Short mmCIF file of C-alpha atoms and ligand atoms in Angstrom, two decimals:
data_model
loop_
_atom_site.label_atom_id
_atom_site.label_comp_id
_atom_site.label_asym_id
_atom_site.label_seq_id
_atom_site.Cartn_x
_atom_site.Cartn_y
_atom_site.Cartn_z
CA MET A 1 131.78 123.60 8.70
CA SER A 2 131.36 120.70 11.10
CA LYS A 3 128.27 119.88 13.17
CA ASN A 4 129.99 120.38 16.51
CA ILE A 5 132.43 123.12 15.80
CA ASN A 6 132.10 126.15 13.62
CA ILE A 7 135.52 126.07 11.93
CA PRO A 8 136.58 126.93 8.36
CA PHE A 9 137.68 123.65 6.77
CA ILE A 10 140.75 125.07 5.10
CA GLY A 11 143.06 126.83 7.53
CA PHE A 12 146.49 128.30 7.04
CA GLY A 13 149.33 126.35 8.70
CA THR A 14 152.24 128.33 10.15
CA TRP A 15 154.67 125.67 11.43
CA LYS A 16 158.27 126.76 10.69
CA LEU A 17 157.15 130.22 9.61
CA THR A 18 158.79 132.92 11.71
CA GLY A 19 159.65 136.62 11.54
CA GLU A 20 158.82 138.68 8.48
CA VAL A 21 158.26 135.53 6.34
CA CYS A 22 155.47 134.56 8.71
CA VAL A 23 153.87 138.03 8.73
CA LYS A 24 153.93 138.12 4.92
CA ALA A 25 152.55 134.60 4.46
CA VAL A 26 149.71 135.07 6.97
CA SER A 27 148.92 138.48 5.41
CA LYS A 28 148.74 136.87 1.96
CA ALA A 29 146.54 134.11 3.31
CA LEU A 30 144.10 136.57 4.90
CA GLU A 31 144.08 138.64 1.72
CA ALA A 32 143.33 135.49 -0.30
CA GLY A 33 140.33 134.76 1.93
CA TYR A 34 141.57 132.36 4.61
CA ARG A 35 139.74 132.90 7.89
CA HIS A 36 141.41 130.16 9.94
CA ILE A 37 145.02 130.48 11.08
CA ASP A 38 146.79 127.64 12.86
CA THR A 39 149.69 128.43 15.17
CA ALA A 40 151.26 127.02 18.37
CA ASP A 41 153.28 128.29 21.29
CA ARG A 42 156.12 126.06 20.10
CA TYR A 43 156.21 127.70 16.66
CA GLY A 44 157.31 130.96 18.28
CA ASN A 45 155.22 133.07 15.89
CA HIS A 46 152.23 134.29 17.91
CA LYS A 47 153.34 137.91 17.64
CA GLU A 48 153.80 137.65 13.87
CA VAL A 49 150.34 136.10 13.48
CA ALA A 50 148.91 138.93 15.61
CA LYS A 51 150.61 141.53 13.43
CA ALA A 52 149.23 140.03 10.21
CA VAL A 53 145.73 139.83 11.70
CA LYS A 54 145.89 143.44 12.88
CA ASP A 55 147.31 144.72 9.57
CA SER A 56 144.58 142.91 7.63
CA GLY A 57 141.89 145.14 9.14
CA ILE A 58 139.60 142.09 9.26
CA LYS A 59 137.41 141.93 12.37
CA ARG A 60 138.76 139.58 15.02
CA GLU A 61 135.51 137.63 15.19
CA GLU A 62 135.77 136.80 11.49
CA ILE A 63 139.06 134.95 11.98
CA PHE A 64 139.35 131.54 13.62
CA ILE A 65 142.61 131.21 15.55
CA THR A 66 143.96 127.88 16.76
CA THR A 67 146.96 127.59 19.05
CA LYS A 68 148.49 124.80 21.13
CA VAL A 69 149.90 124.25 24.61
CA TRP A 70 153.25 122.47 24.71
CA TYR A 71 153.25 118.97 26.25
CA THR A 72 155.30 119.95 29.31
CA GLU A 73 152.78 122.65 30.28
CA LEU A 74 149.65 120.56 30.67
CA ASN A 75 149.02 120.83 34.40
CA TYR A 76 146.15 123.04 35.55
CA ARG A 77 148.23 126.07 36.55
CA ASN A 78 150.45 126.00 33.49
CA VAL A 79 147.52 125.71 31.08
CA LEU A 80 145.90 128.79 32.64
CA GLY A 81 149.23 130.64 32.74
CA SER A 82 150.06 129.73 29.13
CA LEU A 83 146.66 130.90 27.95
CA GLU A 84 147.10 134.36 29.51
CA ARG A 85 150.45 134.70 27.74
CA PHE A 86 148.93 133.51 24.44
CA LEU A 87 146.20 136.16 24.70
CA ASP A 88 148.84 138.79 25.27
CA GLU A 89 151.06 137.62 22.39
CA LEU A 90 148.18 137.14 19.99
CA LYS A 91 146.64 140.46 21.09
CA THR A 92 143.19 139.02 21.55
CA ASP A 93 140.60 138.44 24.29
CA TYR A 94 139.95 134.84 23.32
CA ILE A 95 141.33 131.87 21.39
CA ASP A 96 138.95 130.02 19.08
CA LEU A 97 140.55 126.62 19.53
CA LEU A 98 143.11 125.59 22.14
CA LEU A 99 144.82 122.23 21.62
CA VAL A 100 147.14 120.00 23.58
CA HIS A 101 150.10 119.96 21.18
CA TRP A 102 151.32 116.44 22.05
CA PRO A 103 149.96 113.93 24.57
CA ASN A 104 151.80 113.52 27.86
CA ARG A 105 150.58 110.67 30.03
CA GLN A 106 152.62 111.93 32.99
CA ILE A 107 150.01 114.63 33.55
CA PRO A 108 146.50 113.61 34.69
CA VAL A 109 143.73 114.27 32.15
CA GLU A 110 141.70 116.21 34.75
CA GLU A 111 144.47 118.80 35.15
CA THR A 112 144.48 119.77 31.48
CA PHE A 113 140.82 119.31 30.66
CA GLY A 114 139.67 120.83 33.94
CA ALA A 115 141.55 123.98 32.92
CA PHE A 116 140.22 123.80 29.35
CA CYS A 117 136.61 123.56 30.58
CA GLU A 118 137.14 126.50 32.91
CA LEU A 119 138.58 128.56 30.05
CA LYS A 120 135.60 127.66 27.90
CA ASP A 121 133.16 128.62 30.67
CA THR A 122 134.83 132.01 31.08
CA LYS A 123 134.85 132.45 27.27
CA LYS A 124 138.62 132.74 27.02
CA ILE A 125 138.49 129.88 24.54
CA ARG A 126 135.61 128.80 22.30
CA TYR A 127 136.65 125.18 21.79
CA TYR A 128 139.37 122.83 23.01
CA GLY A 129 140.97 119.74 21.60
CA VAL A 130 144.07 117.67 21.13
CA SER A 131 146.79 116.98 18.60
CA ASN A 132 148.77 113.83 17.85
CA TYR A 133 146.44 111.71 20.00
CA THR A 134 145.89 108.02 19.31
CA ILE A 135 142.54 106.28 19.84
CA HIS A 136 143.85 105.05 23.18
CA HIS A 137 144.69 108.59 24.38
CA ILE A 138 141.23 109.80 23.37
CA GLU A 139 139.56 106.90 25.16
CA ASP A 140 141.40 107.92 28.32
CA ILE A 141 139.96 111.45 28.09
CA ILE A 142 136.47 110.23 27.30
CA SER A 143 136.57 107.81 30.24
CA LYS A 144 137.08 110.86 32.50
CA GLY A 145 134.04 112.60 31.05
CA TYR A 146 135.71 115.00 28.61
CA ARG A 147 135.41 115.10 24.84
CA PRO A 148 137.80 117.04 22.61
CA PHE A 149 136.19 118.92 19.72
CA VAL A 150 139.19 118.31 17.46
CA ASN A 151 142.14 115.96 17.02
CA GLN A 152 144.78 117.48 14.75
CA VAL A 153 147.06 114.86 13.21
CA GLU A 154 149.35 114.17 10.29
CA LEU A 155 147.14 113.07 7.41
CA HIS A 156 147.69 112.83 3.66
CA PRO A 157 147.02 110.28 0.89
CA SER A 158 149.82 107.88 1.83
CA PHE A 159 149.09 108.26 5.54
CA ASN A 160 145.31 108.35 5.60
CA GLN A 161 144.67 107.55 9.29
CA LYS A 162 141.77 105.26 8.35
CA GLU A 163 141.28 103.74 11.80
CA LEU A 164 141.60 107.00 13.73
CA TYR A 165 139.30 108.66 11.19
CA GLU A 166 136.54 106.06 11.73
CA TYR A 167 136.96 106.28 15.48
CA CYS A 168 136.86 110.11 15.63
CA LYS A 169 133.84 110.15 13.32
CA SER A 170 132.00 107.79 15.67
CA LYS A 171 132.75 110.11 18.60
CA ASN A 172 131.91 113.34 16.76
CA ILE A 173 135.48 114.56 17.00
CA LEU A 174 136.65 116.58 14.00
CA LEU A 175 139.98 115.52 12.53
CA THR A 176 142.23 118.25 11.19
CA ALA A 177 145.01 117.26 8.80
CA TYR A 178 148.44 118.75 9.30
CA SER A 179 151.05 118.28 6.57
CA PRO A 180 148.10 117.53 4.25
CA LEU A 181 150.35 117.67 1.20
CA GLY A 182 152.85 115.34 2.86
CA MET A 183 155.18 118.37 3.06
CA GLY A 184 154.94 118.51 -0.74
CA ASP A 185 155.82 114.84 -1.41
CA GLU A 186 152.26 113.77 -2.16
CA LEU A 187 151.91 116.20 -5.06
CA LYS A 188 153.81 113.76 -7.28
CA ASN A 189 151.65 110.73 -6.50
CA PRO A 190 150.52 109.29 -9.90
CA ILE A 191 146.86 108.92 -8.82
CA VAL A 192 146.81 112.50 -7.56
CA VAL A 193 148.37 113.72 -10.81
CA GLU A 194 145.90 111.68 -12.88
CA LEU A 195 142.93 113.17 -11.00
CA SER A 196 144.35 116.68 -11.31
CA LYS A 197 144.15 116.23 -15.10
CA LYS A 198 140.62 114.82 -14.93
CA TYR A 199 139.30 117.79 -12.91
CA ASN A 200 141.64 120.35 -14.45
CA VAL A 201 142.90 121.49 -11.03
CA THR A 202 146.31 121.30 -9.34
CA PRO A 203 147.53 118.20 -7.44
CA ALA A 204 147.35 120.22 -4.19
CA GLN A 205 143.67 120.92 -4.83
CA VAL A 206 143.01 117.23 -5.46
CA ILE A 207 144.52 116.27 -2.11
CA LEU A 208 142.81 119.03 -0.14
CA ASN A 209 139.46 118.36 -1.81
CA TRP A 210 139.81 114.64 -0.95
CA ILE A 211 140.46 115.58 2.69
CA ILE A 212 137.46 117.90 2.88
CA SER A 213 135.28 115.33 1.08
CA ARG A 214 135.90 112.99 4.02
CA GLY A 215 134.70 115.66 6.47
CA ILE A 216 138.22 116.47 7.65
CA ALA A 217 139.66 119.98 7.98
CA ALA A 218 143.15 120.78 6.64
CA ILE A 219 145.86 123.34 7.32
CA PRO A 220 148.14 123.46 4.28
CA LYS A 221 151.22 125.63 4.57
CA SER A 222 152.83 127.78 1.89
CA THR A 223 154.92 130.90 1.52
CA ASN A 224 154.10 131.23 -2.17
CA PRO A 225 151.15 133.58 -2.86
CA VAL A 226 150.10 131.54 -5.91
CA ASN A 227 150.00 128.30 -3.90
CA ILE A 228 148.29 130.04 -0.96
CA LYS A 229 145.43 131.05 -3.27
CA ASP A 230 145.43 127.72 -5.06
CA ASN A 231 144.91 125.76 -1.85
CA LEU A 232 141.81 127.74 -0.93
CA LYS A 233 140.29 126.94 -4.33
CA SER A 234 140.08 123.30 -3.25
CA LEU A 235 136.77 124.30 -1.65
CA GLU A 236 135.24 125.35 -4.97
CA TRP A 237 134.55 122.02 -6.69
CA LYS A 238 133.37 118.52 -5.90
CA MET A 239 135.18 115.23 -6.35
CA GLU A 240 133.22 112.14 -7.39
CA LYS A 241 132.89 109.46 -4.73
CA ILE A 242 134.69 106.95 -6.91
CA ASP A 243 137.76 109.23 -6.99
CA VAL A 244 137.66 109.77 -3.22
CA GLU A 245 137.84 105.99 -2.98
CA LYS A 246 140.71 105.86 -5.46
CA ILE A 247 142.76 108.11 -3.18
CA ASN A 248 141.62 106.14 -0.13
CA ALA A 249 143.20 103.07 -1.76
CA ILE A 250 146.65 104.64 -2.24
CA GLU A 251 149.40 102.51 -0.69
CA GLN A 252 150.20 103.58 2.87
CA LYS A 253 153.67 104.63 4.06
CA PRO A 254 155.18 105.47 7.47
CA ARG A 255 154.31 108.83 9.03
CA LEU A 256 156.65 111.75 8.23
CA LEU A 257 156.68 113.36 11.66
CA ASN A 258 157.95 111.20 14.48
CA PRO A 259 159.69 113.27 17.19
CA PRO A 260 161.34 111.68 20.26
CA TRP A 261 158.52 112.76 22.61
CA GLN A 262 155.70 111.16 20.59
CA GLU A 263 153.43 108.52 22.13
CA PHE A 264 152.17 106.97 18.88
CA ASP A 265 152.67 103.44 20.16
CA TYR A 266 150.19 103.95 23.00
P1 A2P B 301 155.64 126.60 -0.98
O1 A2P B 301 155.83 127.30 0.34
O2 A2P B 301 156.67 126.91 -1.98
O3 A2P B 301 154.23 126.76 -1.52
P2 A2P B 301 152.42 120.69 3.94
O4 A2P B 301 151.35 121.71 4.16
O5 A2P B 301 151.92 119.32 3.68
O6 A2P B 301 153.46 120.69 5.03
O7 A2P B 301 153.19 121.10 2.59
C1 A2P B 301 153.94 122.26 2.51
C2 A2P B 301 154.81 122.21 1.29
O8 A2P B 301 154.00 122.12 0.11
C3 A2P B 301 155.66 123.44 1.12
O9 A2P B 301 156.90 123.02 0.63
C4 A2P B 301 154.91 124.27 0.07
O10 A2P B 301 155.84 125.01 -0.69
C5 A2P B 301 154.25 123.21 -0.76
N1 A2P B 301 152.96 123.66 -1.30
C6 A2P B 301 151.92 124.19 -0.61
N2 A2P B 301 150.88 124.44 -1.41
C7 A2P B 301 151.25 124.06 -2.66
C8 A2P B 301 150.60 124.07 -3.92
N3 A2P B 301 149.36 124.53 -4.05
N4 A2P B 301 151.30 123.62 -4.98
C9 A2P B 301 152.57 123.17 -4.86
N5 A2P B 301 153.24 123.12 -3.69
C10 A2P B 301 152.58 123.56 -2.59
#
């Protein structure tokens, strides 16, 4: 849990999961003990997430649901309109965390964050935040008097976001790591493999434990019930500081996700 936001540090990522595969994976995750599900309008799986949540029989208030507004829908009216549709699709009265999916400097900050604050005041959302924002984007929001609770970004050992991490920490903004396993690539990293032997855990657990040790949340994705359970176990042990630093020192590579609409150079 973070100081500012009451969020389970390991969530279940649902990007690219649709239809019955999505229902099954989210059901397995809830059964394994996950209480934080990450979705987005763009993923097209709100209804599947809702079905898995309903079928689980777990009380709504025990599950933390994050979803995201697409970057073309960030004006005041469209944020409010999107949210009503999300509530309907997700079959819920409120969203725990509503994020801007990608920054869009064409739309004034006040439009989006004005709507977010209103939704928070009327308890339709508990927290709001952003995704794929650079330091510069966040400074723009802060200069208008708003502070996101979360910035969800790509983060894994060979893309550790050091500068953004230090900045967000200084502003009390929780980072959440998407693609925390580098879409699977990072599991083969020799340092990760070496540490997995030292602690007698899987490489995925090493990476997720390293992320949590830095005070960052993570939303690993899996359709394999064994891996789904394994990832949650990353919360059950503690990595020595020296090993956290070892992973911090892994050589950095370019980001994996770089779509045409990104504003990473800002
Ligand atoms: P699978 O669905 O077969 O488990 P990321 O969250 O970084 O995008 O990574 C997702 C990828 O990592 C998927 O290919 C997923 O495959 C794989 N994966 C997730 N958890 C584990 C794990 N504990 N061990 C091995 N592979 C994993």
